Coordinates of C-alpha atoms in Angstrom, one line a residue:
M1 CA -28.9 17.9 4.3
F2 CA -32.2 16.3 3.2
R3 CA -31.1 12.9 4.4
A4 CA -30.0 14.2 7.7
C5 CA -33.3 16.0 8.2
K6 CA -35.2 12.9 7.1
L7 CA -33.3 10.8 9.5
A8 CA -33.9 13.2 12.3
L9 CA -37.6 13.2 11.6
I10 CA -37.7 9.3 11.7
I11 CA -35.9 9.3 15.1
A12 CA -38.2 12.0 16.5
T13 CA -41.2 10.1 15.2
A14 CA -40.0 7.0 16.8
A15 CA -39.5 8.8 20.1
A16 CA -42.9 10.3 20.0
A17 CA -44.4 7.0 19.1
G18 CA -42.7 5.4 22.1
S19 CA -44.7 7.6 24.3
A20 CA -47.8 6.0 22.9
L21 CA -46.9 2.9 24.9
I22 CA -48.3 4.5 28.0
V23 CA -52.0 4.1 27.4
P24 CA -54.8 3.8 29.8
A25 CA -56.1 0.3 30.6
V26 CA -59.3 -0.9 28.9
S27 CA -62.2 -0.3 31.2
G28 CA -64.2 -3.4 32.1
A29 CA -67.4 -1.4 31.4
Q30 CA -66.6 -1.0 27.7
S31 CA -68.9 -2.7 25.3
E32 CA -67.9 -5.4 22.8
G33 CA -68.3 -2.8 20.0
D34 CA -65.9 -0.4 21.7
L35 CA -63.4 -3.3 22.1
R36 CA -63.8 -4.2 18.5
N37 CA -63.2 -0.6 17.4
Q38 CA -60.1 -0.4 19.6
A39 CA -58.8 -3.8 18.3
G40 CA -59.3 -2.5 14.7
Q41 CA -57.3 0.7 15.5
E42 CA -54.5 -1.4 17.1
R43 CA -54.4 -3.6 14.0
A44 CA -54.1 -0.6 11.7
R45 CA -51.3 0.8 13.9
E46 CA -49.7 -2.6 14.0
R47 CA -49.6 -2.7 10.2
G48 CA -48.1 0.8 10.0
L49 CA -45.4 0.0 12.6
A50 CA -44.6 -3.3 10.8
S51 CA -44.2 -1.3 7.6
D52 CA -41.9 1.2 9.4
V53 CA -39.8 -1.6 10.9
A54 CA -39.4 -3.3 7.5
R55 CA -38.5 0.1 5.8
L56 CA -35.9 1.0 8.5
G57 CA -34.5 -2.6 8.4
A58 CA -34.0 -2.2 4.6
L59 CA -32.3 1.1 5.2
V60 CA -30.0 -0.5 7.8
T61 CA -29.1 -3.2 5.3
K62 CA -28.4 -0.6 2.6
L63 CA -26.2 1.4 4.9
D64 CA -24.3 -1.8 5.8
R65 CA -23.6 -2.4 2.1
D66 CA -22.5 1.3 1.7
I67 CA -20.2 1.0 4.7
A68 CA -18.7 -2.2 3.3
V69 CA -18.0 -0.6 -0.1
I70 CA -16.4 2.5 1.6
E71 CA -14.3 0.3 3.9
Q72 CA -13.1 -1.8 1.0
R73 CA -12.1 1.4 -0.9
R74 CA -10.4 2.8 2.2
A75 CA -8.4 -0.5 2.5
E76 CA -7.4 -0.3 -1.1
V77 CA -6.3 3.4 -0.7
Q78 CA -4.5 2.5 2.5
A79 CA -2.6 -0.2 0.7
Q80 CA -1.7 2.2 -2.1
L81 CA -0.6 4.8 0.6
N82 CA 1.6 2.3 2.3
A83 CA 3.3 1.4 -1.0
D84 CA 3.8 5.1 -1.9
R85 CA 5.2 5.8 1.5
I86 CA 7.8 3.0 1.0
K87 CA 8.6 4.4 -2.4
L88 CA 9.0 7.9 -0.9
A89 CA 11.3 6.5 1.8
T90 CA 13.4 4.8 -0.8
L91 CA 13.7 8.0 -2.9
R92 CA 14.7 9.9 0.2
E93 CA 17.4 7.3 1.0
Q94 CA 18.7 7.4 -2.6
L95 CA 18.7 11.2 -2.4
R96 CA 20.7 11.1 0.8
A97 CA 23.2 8.6 -0.7
Q98 CA 23.7 10.8 -3.8
R99 CA 24.2 13.9 -1.7
R100 CA 26.9 12.0 0.3
R101 CA 28.4 10.9 -3.0
V102 CA 28.6 14.5 -4.2
V103 CA 30.4 15.5 -0.9
R104 CA 32.9 12.6 -1.4
L105 CA 33.5 13.5 -5.1
R106 CA 34.0 17.2 -4.2
A107 CA 36.6 16.2 -1.6
R108 CA 38.3 13.9 -4.1
L109 CA 38.3 16.5 -6.8
R110 CA 39.9 19.0 -4.4
E111 CA 42.5 16.5 -3.5
A112 CA 43.3 15.6 -7.1
Q113 CA 43.5 19.3 -8.0
R114 CA 45.8 19.9 -5.0
I115 CA 48.1 17.1 -6.1
L116 CA 48.2 18.3 -9.7
S117 CA 48.8 21.9 -8.6
S118 CA 51.7 20.7 -6.3
R119 CA 53.2 18.9 -9.2
L120 CA 52.9 21.8 -11.5
V121 CA 54.5 24.1 -9.0
E122 CA 57.3 21.6 -8.4
L123 CA 57.9 21.3 -12.2
Y124 CA 57.9 25.1 -12.5
Q125 CA 60.4 25.6 -9.7
T126 CA 62.7 22.9 -11.0
Q127 CA 65.2 24.0 -13.7
P128 CA 64.5 22.0 -16.8
P129 CA 67.6 19.9 -17.7
D130 CA 69.3 20.7 -20.9
L131 CA 69.3 18.2 -23.7
V132 CA 73.0 17.3 -23.2
T133 CA 72.5 16.5 -19.5
V134 CA 69.5 14.3 -20.2
I135 CA 71.4 12.4 -22.9
L136 CA 74.5 12.0 -20.7
R137 CA 72.4 10.7 -17.7
A138 CA 70.4 8.3 -19.7
K139 CA 71.7 4.8 -19.7
G140 CA 70.7 4.4 -23.2
F141 CA 68.3 5.5 -25.9
A142 CA 65.6 3.2 -24.4
D143 CA 66.0 4.7 -21.0
L144 CA 65.8 8.2 -22.5
L145 CA 62.5 7.4 -24.2
E146 CA 61.2 5.7 -21.0
Q147 CA 61.8 8.8 -18.8
S148 CA 60.2 11.1 -21.3
T149 CA 57.2 8.8 -21.6
Y150 CA 56.8 8.5 -17.8
V151 CA 56.7 12.2 -17.3
K152 CA 54.1 12.6 -19.9
A153 CA 52.1 9.7 -18.6
V154 CA 52.0 11.1 -15.0
G155 CA 50.7 14.3 -16.3
H156 CA 48.1 12.7 -18.5
Q157 CA 47.0 10.4 -15.6
D158 CA 46.5 13.2 -13.2
Q159 CA 44.4 15.1 -15.7
K160 CA 42.4 12.0 -16.5
I161 CA 41.6 11.5 -12.8
I162 CA 40.5 15.1 -12.5
D163 CA 38.3 14.8 -15.6
L164 CA 36.7 11.6 -14.3
V165 CA 36.1 13.1 -10.9
K166 CA 34.6 16.2 -12.5
A167 CA 32.3 14.0 -14.7
A168 CA 31.3 11.9 -11.7
R169 CA 30.5 15.1 -9.7
V170 CA 28.4 16.5 -12.5
D171 CA 26.5 13.1 -12.8
A172 CA 26.0 13.0 -9.0
A173 CA 24.7 16.6 -9.0
K174 CA 22.2 15.7 -11.8
A175 CA 21.1 12.7 -9.8
V176 CA 20.5 14.9 -6.8
K177 CA 18.4 17.3 -8.8
R178 CA 16.4 14.4 -10.4
L179 CA 15.9 12.6 -7.1
A180 CA 14.9 15.9 -5.4
K181 CA 12.3 16.4 -8.1
D182 CA 11.1 12.8 -7.8
E183 CA 10.9 13.2 -4.0
A184 CA 8.8 16.4 -4.3
R185 CA 6.5 14.7 -6.8
Q186 CA 6.2 11.6 -4.6
E187 CA 5.4 13.8 -1.6
D188 CA 2.6 15.4 -3.5
I189 CA 1.2 11.9 -4.6
T190 CA 1.5 10.6 -1.0
A191 CA -0.2 13.6 0.4
A192 CA -3.1 13.4 -2.1
I193 CA -3.6 9.7 -1.4
E194 CA -3.5 10.3 2.4
A195 CA -6.1 13.1 1.9
R196 CA -8.3 10.6 0.0
R197 CA -7.9 8.0 2.7
N198 CA -8.9 10.5 5.4
A199 CA -11.9 11.6 3.3
L200 CA -13.1 8.0 3.0
A201 CA -12.6 7.5 6.7
G202 CA -14.8 10.5 7.3
I203 CA -17.5 9.2 4.9
S204 CA -17.4 5.8 6.7
A205 CA -17.7 7.4 10.1
S206 CA -20.7 9.4 8.8
L207 CA -22.4 6.3 7.4
Q208 CA -21.8 4.4 10.6
G209 CA -23.4 7.3 12.6
R210 CA -26.4 7.3 10.3
R211 CA -26.7 3.5 10.6
A212 CA -26.6 3.7 14.4
A213 CA -29.3 6.3 14.4
V214 CA -31.5 4.3 12.0
A215 CA -31.0 1.1 14.0
Q216 CA -32.0 3.0 17.1
A217 CA -35.1 4.3 15.4
R218 CA -35.9 0.8 14.1
A219 CA -35.5 -0.7 17.6
A220 CA -37.9 1.9 19.0
R221 CA -40.5 1.1 16.3
A222 CA -40.0 -2.6 16.9
A223 CA -40.6 -2.2 20.6
L224 CA -43.7 -0.2 19.9
L225 CA -44.9 -2.8 17.5
T226 CA -44.5 -5.5 20.1
A227 CA -46.5 -3.5 22.6
T228 CA -49.2 -2.7 20.1
R229 CA -49.4 -6.4 19.0
A230 CA -49.7 -7.4 22.7
R231 CA -52.4 -4.9 23.3
R232 CA -54.4 -6.0 20.2
Q233 CA -54.1 -9.6 21.3
S234 CA -55.3 -8.7 24.7
L235 CA -58.3 -6.9 23.2
E236 CA -59.1 -9.8 21.0
K237 CA -58.9 -12.2 24.0
R238 CA -61.5 -10.0 25.8
I239 CA -63.7 -10.0 22.7
A240 CA -63.4 -13.7 22.4
A241 CA -64.3 -14.0 26.1
L242 CA -67.4 -11.9 25.6
E243 CA -68.4 -13.9 22.6
A244 CA -68.0 -17.1 24.5
A245 CA -70.0 -15.7 27.4
R246 CA -72.7 -14.7 25.0
A247 CA -72.7 -18.1 23.4
R248 CA -73.0 -19.8 26.8
A249 CA -75.8 -17.4 27.7
A250 CA -77.5 -18.1 24.4
S251 CA -77.3 -21.9 24.9
A252 CA -78.2 -22.1 28.5
G253 CA -79.2 -18.6 29.5
G254 CA -82.8 -19.2 30.5
P255 CA -85.0 -21.8 32.1
G256 CA -85.7 -24.8 30.0
G257 CA -82.4 -24.5 28.0
P258 CA -80.2 -25.0 26.3
W259 CA -81.6 -23.0 23.4
A260 CA -80.9 -23.1 19.7
I261 CA -80.9 -19.3 19.5
P262 CA -79.7 -16.6 21.9
W263 CA -81.7 -16.6 25.1
P264 CA -82.6 -12.9 25.1
I265 CA -84.5 -13.5 21.8
V266 CA -86.3 -16.6 23.2
Q267 CA -87.2 -14.6 26.3
C268 CA -88.6 -11.8 24.2
E269 CA -90.5 -14.1 21.9
S270 CA -92.0 -16.7 24.3
G271 CA -90.5 -16.2 27.7
G272 CA -89.2 -19.8 27.4
Q273 CA -92.8 -21.2 27.2
N274 CA -94.3 -23.6 24.6
L275 CA -97.0 -21.1 23.6
P276 CA -100.0 -21.9 21.3
P277 CA -100.4 -19.9 18.1
N278 CA -100.8 -16.1 18.5
F279 CA -102.8 -13.8 16.2
A280 CA -100.3 -14.3 13.4
G281 CA -100.1 -18.1 13.8
A282 CA -96.6 -18.2 15.4
S283 CA -96.3 -20.8 18.1
G284 CA -93.9 -22.8 20.3
Y285 CA -90.8 -21.9 22.2
Y286 CA -89.4 -20.0 19.3
Q287 CA -92.7 -18.5 17.9
I288 CA -92.3 -20.0 14.5
L289 CA -94.8 -19.3 11.8
P290 CA -96.5 -22.4 10.2
S291 CA -95.1 -21.6 6.7
T292 CA -91.6 -21.2 8.2
W293 CA -92.0 -24.4 10.2
R294 CA -92.8 -26.4 7.0
L295 CA -90.1 -24.6 5.0
F296 CA -87.4 -25.8 7.3
G297 CA -88.7 -29.3 7.7
G298 CA -90.6 -29.2 11.0
A299 CA -92.5 -32.4 11.9
G300 CA -96.2 -31.9 12.5
P301 CA -98.7 -29.2 11.6
A302 CA -97.2 -26.5 13.9
A303 CA -94.3 -25.8 16.1
W304 CA -96.1 -25.9 19.5
R305 CA -97.3 -29.4 18.6
A306 CA -93.8 -30.8 18.3
S307 CA -91.3 -31.7 21.0
K308 CA -88.8 -29.2 22.3
A309 CA -86.0 -31.2 20.7
E310 CA -87.7 -30.9 17.3
Q311 CA -88.3 -27.2 17.8
D312 CA -84.7 -26.8 18.7
R313 CA -83.6 -28.6 15.5
V314 CA -85.8 -26.4 13.3
A315 CA -84.9 -23.2 15.1
S316 CA -81.2 -24.0 14.7
R317 CA -81.7 -24.4 10.9
I318 CA -83.6 -21.1 10.7
W319 CA -80.9 -19.4 12.8
A320 CA -78.1 -20.7 10.6
G321 CA -75.3 -19.4 12.7
G322 CA -76.9 -15.9 12.9
S323 CA -77.5 -15.3 9.3
G324 CA -81.2 -16.1 9.8
A325 CA -81.6 -13.9 12.8
H326 CA -83.9 -11.5 10.9
N327 CA -86.7 -14.2 11.0
W328 CA -87.3 -13.1 14.6
V329 CA -88.7 -9.6 15.3
C330 CA -87.2 -9.6 18.8
F331 CA -83.7 -9.9 17.4
A332 CA -83.7 -6.2 16.5
L333 CA -85.1 -5.3 19.9
V334 CA -82.6 -7.1 22.1
T335 CA -79.3 -6.6 20.2

């Protein structure tokens, strides 16, 4: 129950997340700061989606392994079931053969008993010869002994046949009982194995259904991840374009450029003019103080006395890729 609810929650979340693909386009009037904030949010969402995709992928892999194990067990049980069905069919055939044998032995016993009964009746109805007659009819003493022995042998043989048939019938009846019992036991075994086979098939079907649902959820998260990544890359391209435009404006944004620092700062400091020292002593295109000028290797006594190229060189060293922007008061005013 817990797994089913959890799986349903994952699928519902993926469906809800899919609706997030429909987002408004970024307005051209948005500032670079807004774009950076949105790009940061998209990166965070991208990391979360990548984690979800990886987790769901691992779950799909685990379900594949579980399904493989169940299918292997089901194949083994099916093989055992096939063997037991063959054994059950063999027992049933043996049982049918023994039952047919019982029928034949009963018929044979009835026939032997009928023959013996007929002989007994015939002997009863025939007058027994007296001793004198038997002696006179015999061709000799040997013939007399032979006739007596033959009569006794016939009687003994008939009884022996009856005894053998009776024993065979009893043996066949026992075999029928034994085989019937074996058949019942084998039917129970076969039914139990078939039930296990069906249970394993149900488990496999359930696992395959779960795998399909997880794979669907993973596909939805992967699609959302692709859209989020594309949106983040688009925002980063816009940011890069704004940064490039700002760099171009900084290098050649005003008259007399290119400039070593952003043009808005130059415009605020000197208006792009090589000004003489002000009340604080700052001079030149970049309004550099004499102490700062000397510190960063400027040639001459003051900035305004040097060429623009020299002032550009010193200003670039002071700027240091933006880390020295605090050296200009106007930086805080125009940014």
